[in-house]
Short mmCIF file of N, CA and C in Angstrom, two decimals:
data_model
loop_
_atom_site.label_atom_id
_atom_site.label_comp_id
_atom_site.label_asym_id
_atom_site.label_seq_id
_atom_site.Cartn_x
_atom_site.Cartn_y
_atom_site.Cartn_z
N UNK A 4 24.92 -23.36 6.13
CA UNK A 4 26.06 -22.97 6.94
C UNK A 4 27.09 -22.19 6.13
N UNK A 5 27.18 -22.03 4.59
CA UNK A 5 28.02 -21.68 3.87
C UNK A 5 27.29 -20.70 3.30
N UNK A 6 27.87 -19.53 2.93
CA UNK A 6 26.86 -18.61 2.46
C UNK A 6 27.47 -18.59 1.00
N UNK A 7 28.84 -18.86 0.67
CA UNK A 7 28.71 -19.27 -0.86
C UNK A 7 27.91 -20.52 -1.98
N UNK A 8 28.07 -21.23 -0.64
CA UNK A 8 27.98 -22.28 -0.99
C UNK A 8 26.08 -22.13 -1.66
N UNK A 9 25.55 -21.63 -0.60
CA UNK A 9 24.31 -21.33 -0.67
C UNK A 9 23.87 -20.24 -2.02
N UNK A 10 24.92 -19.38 -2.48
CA UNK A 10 24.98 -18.34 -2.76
C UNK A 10 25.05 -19.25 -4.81
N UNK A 11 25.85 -20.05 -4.95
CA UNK A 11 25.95 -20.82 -5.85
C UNK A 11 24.48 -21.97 -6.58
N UNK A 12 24.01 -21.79 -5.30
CA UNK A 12 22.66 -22.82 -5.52
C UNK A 12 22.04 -21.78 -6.73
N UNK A 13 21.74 -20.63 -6.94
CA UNK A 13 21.32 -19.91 -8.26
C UNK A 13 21.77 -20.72 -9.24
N UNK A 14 22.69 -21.06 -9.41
CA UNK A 14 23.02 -22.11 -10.74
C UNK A 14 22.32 -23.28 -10.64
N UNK A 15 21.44 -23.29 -10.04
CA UNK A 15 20.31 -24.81 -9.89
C UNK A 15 19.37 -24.34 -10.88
N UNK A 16 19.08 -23.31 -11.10
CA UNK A 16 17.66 -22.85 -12.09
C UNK A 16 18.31 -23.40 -13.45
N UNK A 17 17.56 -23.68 -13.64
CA UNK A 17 17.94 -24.37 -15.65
C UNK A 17 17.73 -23.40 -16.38
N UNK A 18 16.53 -22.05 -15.90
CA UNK A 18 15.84 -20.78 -16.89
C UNK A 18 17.16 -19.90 -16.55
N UNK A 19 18.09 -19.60 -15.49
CA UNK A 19 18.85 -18.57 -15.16
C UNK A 19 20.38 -18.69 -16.25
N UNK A 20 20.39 -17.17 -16.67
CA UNK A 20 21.65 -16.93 -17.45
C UNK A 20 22.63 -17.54 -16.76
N UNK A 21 23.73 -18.02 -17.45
CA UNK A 21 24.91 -18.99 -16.25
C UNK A 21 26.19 -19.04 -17.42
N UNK A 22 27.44 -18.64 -16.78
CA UNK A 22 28.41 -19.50 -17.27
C UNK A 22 28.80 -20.93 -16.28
N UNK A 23 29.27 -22.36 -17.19
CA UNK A 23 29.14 -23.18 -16.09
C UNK A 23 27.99 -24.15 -15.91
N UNK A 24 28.16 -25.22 -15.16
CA UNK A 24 27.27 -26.19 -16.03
C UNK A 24 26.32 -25.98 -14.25
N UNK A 25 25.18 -26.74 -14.55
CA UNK A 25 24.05 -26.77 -13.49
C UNK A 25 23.86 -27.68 -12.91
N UNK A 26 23.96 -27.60 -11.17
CA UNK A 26 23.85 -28.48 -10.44
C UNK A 26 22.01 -28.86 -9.87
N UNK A 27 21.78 -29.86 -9.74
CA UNK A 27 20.48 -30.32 -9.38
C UNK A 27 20.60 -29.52 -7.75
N UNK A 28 19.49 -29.58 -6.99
CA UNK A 28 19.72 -29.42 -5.96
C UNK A 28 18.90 -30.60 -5.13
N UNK A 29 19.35 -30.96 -4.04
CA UNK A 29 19.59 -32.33 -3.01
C UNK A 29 18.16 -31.44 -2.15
N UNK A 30 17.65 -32.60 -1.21
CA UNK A 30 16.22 -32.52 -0.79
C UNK A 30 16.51 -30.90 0.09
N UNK A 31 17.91 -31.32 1.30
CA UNK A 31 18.41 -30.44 2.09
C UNK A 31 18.42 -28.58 1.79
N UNK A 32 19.05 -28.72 0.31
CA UNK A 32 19.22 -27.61 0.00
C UNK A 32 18.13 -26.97 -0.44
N UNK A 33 17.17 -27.52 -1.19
CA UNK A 33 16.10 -27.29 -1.69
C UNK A 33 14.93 -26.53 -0.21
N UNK A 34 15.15 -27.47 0.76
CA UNK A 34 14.69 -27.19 2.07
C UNK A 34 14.82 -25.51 2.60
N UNK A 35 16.44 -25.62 2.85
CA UNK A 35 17.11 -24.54 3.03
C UNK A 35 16.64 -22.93 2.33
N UNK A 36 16.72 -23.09 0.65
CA UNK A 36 16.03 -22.33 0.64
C UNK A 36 14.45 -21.68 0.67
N UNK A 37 13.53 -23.12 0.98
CA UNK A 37 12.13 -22.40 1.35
C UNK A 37 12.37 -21.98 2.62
N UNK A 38 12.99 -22.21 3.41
CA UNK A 38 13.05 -21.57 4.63
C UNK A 38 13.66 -20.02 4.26
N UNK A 39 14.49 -19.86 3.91
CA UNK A 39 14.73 -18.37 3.56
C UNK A 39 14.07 -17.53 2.92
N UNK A 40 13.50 -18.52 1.68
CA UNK A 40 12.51 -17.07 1.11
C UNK A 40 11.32 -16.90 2.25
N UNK A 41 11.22 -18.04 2.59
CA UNK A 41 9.49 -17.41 3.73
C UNK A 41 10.11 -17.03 5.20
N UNK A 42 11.50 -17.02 5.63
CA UNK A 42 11.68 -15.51 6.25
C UNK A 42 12.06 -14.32 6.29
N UNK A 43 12.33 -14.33 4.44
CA UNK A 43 12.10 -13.07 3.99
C UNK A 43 10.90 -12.74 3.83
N UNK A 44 10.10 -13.38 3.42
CA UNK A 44 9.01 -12.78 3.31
C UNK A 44 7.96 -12.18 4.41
N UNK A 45 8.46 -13.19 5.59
CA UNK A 45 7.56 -12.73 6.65
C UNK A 45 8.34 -11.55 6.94
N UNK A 46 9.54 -11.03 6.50
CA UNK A 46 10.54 -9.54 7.54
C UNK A 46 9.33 -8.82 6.37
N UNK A 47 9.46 -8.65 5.37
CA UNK A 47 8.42 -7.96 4.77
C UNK A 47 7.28 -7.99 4.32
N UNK A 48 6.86 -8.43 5.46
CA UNK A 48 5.03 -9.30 5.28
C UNK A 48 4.29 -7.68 4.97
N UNK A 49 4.50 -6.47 6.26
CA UNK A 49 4.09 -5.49 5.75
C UNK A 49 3.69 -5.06 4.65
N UNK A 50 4.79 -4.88 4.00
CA UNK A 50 5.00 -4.30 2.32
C UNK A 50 4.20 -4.92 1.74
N UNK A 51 4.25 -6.37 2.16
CA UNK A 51 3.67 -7.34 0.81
C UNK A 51 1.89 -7.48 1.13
N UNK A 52 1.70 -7.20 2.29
CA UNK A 52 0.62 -7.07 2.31
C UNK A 52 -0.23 -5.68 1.92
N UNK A 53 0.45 -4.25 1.67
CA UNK A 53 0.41 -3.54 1.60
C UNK A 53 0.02 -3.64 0.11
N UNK A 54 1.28 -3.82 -0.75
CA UNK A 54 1.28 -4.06 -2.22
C UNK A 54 -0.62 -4.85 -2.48
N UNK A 55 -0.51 -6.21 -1.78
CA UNK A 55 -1.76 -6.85 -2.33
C UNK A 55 -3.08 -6.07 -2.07
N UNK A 56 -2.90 -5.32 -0.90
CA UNK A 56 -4.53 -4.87 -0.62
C UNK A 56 -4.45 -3.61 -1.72
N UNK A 57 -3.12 -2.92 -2.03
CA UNK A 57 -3.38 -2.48 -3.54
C UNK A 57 -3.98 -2.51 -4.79
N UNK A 58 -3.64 -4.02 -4.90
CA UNK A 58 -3.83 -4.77 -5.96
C UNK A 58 -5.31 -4.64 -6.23
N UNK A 59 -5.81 -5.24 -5.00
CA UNK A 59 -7.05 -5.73 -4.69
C UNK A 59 -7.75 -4.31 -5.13
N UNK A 60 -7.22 -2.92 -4.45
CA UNK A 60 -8.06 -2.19 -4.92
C UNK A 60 -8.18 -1.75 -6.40
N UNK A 61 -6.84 -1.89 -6.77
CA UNK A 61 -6.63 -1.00 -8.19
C UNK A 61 -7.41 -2.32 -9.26
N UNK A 62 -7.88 -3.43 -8.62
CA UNK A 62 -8.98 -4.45 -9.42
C UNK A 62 -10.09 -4.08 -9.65
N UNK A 63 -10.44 -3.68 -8.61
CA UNK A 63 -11.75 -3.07 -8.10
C UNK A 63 -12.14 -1.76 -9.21
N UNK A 64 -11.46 -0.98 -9.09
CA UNK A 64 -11.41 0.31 -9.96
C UNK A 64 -11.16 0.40 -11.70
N UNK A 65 -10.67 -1.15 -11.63
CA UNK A 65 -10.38 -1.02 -13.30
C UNK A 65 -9.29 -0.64 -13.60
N UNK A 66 -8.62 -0.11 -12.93
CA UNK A 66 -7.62 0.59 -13.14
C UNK A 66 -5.88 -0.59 -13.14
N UNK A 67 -5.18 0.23 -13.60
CA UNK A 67 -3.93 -0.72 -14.51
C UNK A 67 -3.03 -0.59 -12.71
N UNK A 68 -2.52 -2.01 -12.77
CA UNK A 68 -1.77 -2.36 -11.42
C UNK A 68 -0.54 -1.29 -11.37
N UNK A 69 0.42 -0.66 -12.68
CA UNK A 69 1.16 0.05 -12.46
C UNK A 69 0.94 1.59 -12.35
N UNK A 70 -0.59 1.85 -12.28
CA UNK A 70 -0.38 3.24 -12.01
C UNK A 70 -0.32 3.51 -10.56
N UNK A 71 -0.44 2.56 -9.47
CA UNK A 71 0.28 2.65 -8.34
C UNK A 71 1.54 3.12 -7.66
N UNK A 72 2.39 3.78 -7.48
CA UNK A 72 3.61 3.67 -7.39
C UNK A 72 4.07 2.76 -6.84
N UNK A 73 3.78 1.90 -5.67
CA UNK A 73 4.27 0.74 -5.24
C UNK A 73 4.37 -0.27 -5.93
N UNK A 74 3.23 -0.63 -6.76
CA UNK A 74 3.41 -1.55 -7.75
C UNK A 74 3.75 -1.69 -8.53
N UNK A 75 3.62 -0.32 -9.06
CA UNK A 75 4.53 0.04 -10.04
C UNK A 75 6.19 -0.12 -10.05
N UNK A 76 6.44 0.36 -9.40
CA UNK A 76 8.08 -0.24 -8.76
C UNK A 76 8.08 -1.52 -8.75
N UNK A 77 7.40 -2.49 -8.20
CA UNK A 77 7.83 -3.89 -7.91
C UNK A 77 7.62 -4.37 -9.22
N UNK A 78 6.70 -3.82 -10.07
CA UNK A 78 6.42 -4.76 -11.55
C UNK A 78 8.10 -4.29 -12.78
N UNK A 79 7.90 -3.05 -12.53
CA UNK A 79 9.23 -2.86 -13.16
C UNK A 79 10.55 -3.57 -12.86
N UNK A 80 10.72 -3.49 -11.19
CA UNK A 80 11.56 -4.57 -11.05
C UNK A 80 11.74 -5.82 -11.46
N UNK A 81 10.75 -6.28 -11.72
CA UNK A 81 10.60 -7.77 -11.70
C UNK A 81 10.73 -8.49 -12.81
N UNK A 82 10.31 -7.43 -13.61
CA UNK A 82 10.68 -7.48 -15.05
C UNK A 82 11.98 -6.96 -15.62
N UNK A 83 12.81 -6.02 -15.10
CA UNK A 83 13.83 -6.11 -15.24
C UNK A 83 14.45 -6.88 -15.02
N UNK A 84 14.54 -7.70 -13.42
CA UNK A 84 15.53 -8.54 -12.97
C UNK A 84 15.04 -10.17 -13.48
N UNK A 85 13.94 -10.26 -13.87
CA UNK A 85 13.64 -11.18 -14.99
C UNK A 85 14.49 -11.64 -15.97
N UNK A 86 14.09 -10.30 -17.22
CA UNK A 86 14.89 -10.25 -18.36
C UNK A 86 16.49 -10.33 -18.03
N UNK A 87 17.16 -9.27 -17.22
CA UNK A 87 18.10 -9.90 -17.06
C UNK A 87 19.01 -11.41 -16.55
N UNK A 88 18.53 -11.98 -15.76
CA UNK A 88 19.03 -12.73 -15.42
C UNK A 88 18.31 -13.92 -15.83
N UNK A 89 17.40 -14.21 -16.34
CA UNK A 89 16.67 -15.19 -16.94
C UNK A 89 17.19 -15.46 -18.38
N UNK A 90 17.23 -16.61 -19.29
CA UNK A 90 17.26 -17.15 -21.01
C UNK A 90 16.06 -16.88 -21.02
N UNK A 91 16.65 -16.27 -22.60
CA UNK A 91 15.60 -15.91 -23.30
C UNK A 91 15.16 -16.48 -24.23
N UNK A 92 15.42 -18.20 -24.32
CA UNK A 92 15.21 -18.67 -25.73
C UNK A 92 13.65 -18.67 -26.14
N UNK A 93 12.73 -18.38 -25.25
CA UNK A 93 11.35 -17.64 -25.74
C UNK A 93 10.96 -16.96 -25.38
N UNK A 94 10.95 -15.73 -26.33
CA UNK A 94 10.38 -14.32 -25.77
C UNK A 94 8.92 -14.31 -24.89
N UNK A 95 9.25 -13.49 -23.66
CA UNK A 95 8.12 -13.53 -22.82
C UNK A 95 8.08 -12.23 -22.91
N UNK A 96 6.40 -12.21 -23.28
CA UNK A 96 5.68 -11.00 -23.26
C UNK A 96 5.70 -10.12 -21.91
N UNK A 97 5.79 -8.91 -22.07
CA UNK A 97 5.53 -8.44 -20.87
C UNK A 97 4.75 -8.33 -20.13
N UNK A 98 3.19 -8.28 -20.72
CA UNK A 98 2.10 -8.57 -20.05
C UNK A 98 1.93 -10.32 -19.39
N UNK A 99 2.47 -11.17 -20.05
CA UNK A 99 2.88 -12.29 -19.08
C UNK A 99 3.75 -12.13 -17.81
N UNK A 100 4.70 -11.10 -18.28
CA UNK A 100 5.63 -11.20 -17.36
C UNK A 100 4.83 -10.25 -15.84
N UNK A 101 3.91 -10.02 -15.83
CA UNK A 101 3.17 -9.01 -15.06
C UNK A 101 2.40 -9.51 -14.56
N UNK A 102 1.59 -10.51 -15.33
CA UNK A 102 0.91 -11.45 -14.79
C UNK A 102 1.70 -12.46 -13.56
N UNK A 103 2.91 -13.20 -14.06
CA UNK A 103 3.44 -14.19 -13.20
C UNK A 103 4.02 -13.35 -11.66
N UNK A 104 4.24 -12.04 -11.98
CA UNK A 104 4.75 -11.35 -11.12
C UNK A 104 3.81 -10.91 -9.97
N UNK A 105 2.25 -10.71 -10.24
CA UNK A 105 1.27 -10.41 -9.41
C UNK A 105 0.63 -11.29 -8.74
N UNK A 106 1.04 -12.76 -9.86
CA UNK A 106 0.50 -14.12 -8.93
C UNK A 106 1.77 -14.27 -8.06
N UNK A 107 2.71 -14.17 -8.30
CA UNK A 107 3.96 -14.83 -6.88
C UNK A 107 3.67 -13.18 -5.84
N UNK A 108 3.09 -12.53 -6.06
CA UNK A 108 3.14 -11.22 -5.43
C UNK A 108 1.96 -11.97 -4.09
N UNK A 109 1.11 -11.89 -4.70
CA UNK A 109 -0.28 -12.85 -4.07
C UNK A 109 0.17 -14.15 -2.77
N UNK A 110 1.11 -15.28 -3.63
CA UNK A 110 1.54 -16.14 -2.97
C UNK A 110 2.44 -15.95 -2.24
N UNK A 111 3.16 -15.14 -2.49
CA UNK A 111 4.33 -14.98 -1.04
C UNK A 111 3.71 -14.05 -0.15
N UNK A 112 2.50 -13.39 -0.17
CA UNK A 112 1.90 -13.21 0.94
C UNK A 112 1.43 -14.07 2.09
N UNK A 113 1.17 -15.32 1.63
CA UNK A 113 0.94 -16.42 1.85
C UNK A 113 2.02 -17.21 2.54
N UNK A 114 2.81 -17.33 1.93
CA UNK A 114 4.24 -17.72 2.37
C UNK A 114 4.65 -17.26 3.57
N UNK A 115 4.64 -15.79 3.61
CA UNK A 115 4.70 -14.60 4.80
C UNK A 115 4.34 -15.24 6.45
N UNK A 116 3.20 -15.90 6.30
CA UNK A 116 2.59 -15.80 7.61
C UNK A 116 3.10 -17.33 7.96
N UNK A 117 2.40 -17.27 9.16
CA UNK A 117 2.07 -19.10 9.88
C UNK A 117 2.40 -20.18 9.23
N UNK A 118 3.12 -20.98 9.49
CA UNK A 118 3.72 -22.13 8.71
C UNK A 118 3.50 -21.85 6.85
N UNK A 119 3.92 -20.44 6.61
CA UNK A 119 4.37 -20.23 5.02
C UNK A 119 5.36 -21.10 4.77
N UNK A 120 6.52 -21.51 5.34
CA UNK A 120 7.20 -22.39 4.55
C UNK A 120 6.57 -23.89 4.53
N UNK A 121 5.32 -24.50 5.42
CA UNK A 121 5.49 -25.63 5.24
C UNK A 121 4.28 -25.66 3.62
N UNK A 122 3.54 -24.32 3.42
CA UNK A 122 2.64 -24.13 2.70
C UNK A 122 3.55 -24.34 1.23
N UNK A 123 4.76 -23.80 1.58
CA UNK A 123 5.51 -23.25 0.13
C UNK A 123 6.07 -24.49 -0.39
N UNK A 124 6.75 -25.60 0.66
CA UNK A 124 7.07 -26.78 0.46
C UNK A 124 6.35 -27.82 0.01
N UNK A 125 5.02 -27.78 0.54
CA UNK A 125 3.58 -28.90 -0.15
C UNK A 125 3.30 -28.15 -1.67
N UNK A 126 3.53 -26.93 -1.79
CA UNK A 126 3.48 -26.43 -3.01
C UNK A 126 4.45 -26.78 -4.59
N UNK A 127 5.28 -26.72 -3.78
CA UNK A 127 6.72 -27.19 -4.51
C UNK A 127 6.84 -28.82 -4.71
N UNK A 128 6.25 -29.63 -3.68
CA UNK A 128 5.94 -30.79 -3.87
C UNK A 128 4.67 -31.24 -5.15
N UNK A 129 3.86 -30.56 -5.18
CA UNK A 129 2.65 -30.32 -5.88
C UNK A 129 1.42 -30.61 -5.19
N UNK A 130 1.33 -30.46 -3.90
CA UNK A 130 0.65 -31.37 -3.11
C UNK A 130 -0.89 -30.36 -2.64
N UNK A 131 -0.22 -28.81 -3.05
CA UNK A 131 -1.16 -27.64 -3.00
C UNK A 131 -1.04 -26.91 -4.48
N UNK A 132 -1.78 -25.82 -4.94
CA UNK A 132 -2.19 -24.96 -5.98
C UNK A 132 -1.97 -23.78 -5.10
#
């Protein structure tokens, strides 16, 4: 109901740069936001499905995920807005960082569709892989 309030939950990540100390987050809030990322994800299920059947091909071919332009864009992003806003007290490779980025690329496709949030929530529970 609060969009700061909501907006503040970023200081729940323990990995995220922060001035200011870190709040846990409560079952509710935690709730709150799987519901938002998986209806973001379903507004851009398109894209994201677009990006993966990319993927899928540029696998196929051997060929490197960023000579895509689409993917290319989203990997650069991701790795920028990574590095920035993430601690760095251990350097992460970038080819890790490309990796983690193509597997959540994968899974929030997933997320996207038909009860994605209750998928994302048993996930977060540990209850799915």
């Amino acid at each position: 109901t609060d969009r700061v309030a909501l907006w503040r939950l970023r200081q729940s990540n323990p990995l995220r740069k922060s001035s200011g100390g870190r709040k846990k987050l409560d079952v509710e809030e935690a709730r709150s936001l799987v519901l938002i990322i998986c209806h973001l994800a379903k507004d851009h299920q398109e894209l994201i499905r677009r990006a993966v059947a990319l993927l899928e091909q540029m696998t196929q071919q051997n060929s490197e995920p960023h000579r895509a332009a689409l993917l290319g864009d989203y990997l650069d992003n991701f790795n920028n807005t990574y590095r920035e806003r993430m601690t760095q007290e251990e350097k992460v490779s970038t080819d890790s960082l490309k990796q983690l980025a193509l597997k959540l690329l994968i899974k929030l496709l997933f997320y996207s569709g038909a009860k994605g949030h209750q998928r994302l929530w048993l996930a977060l529970l540990g209850k799915v892989s």
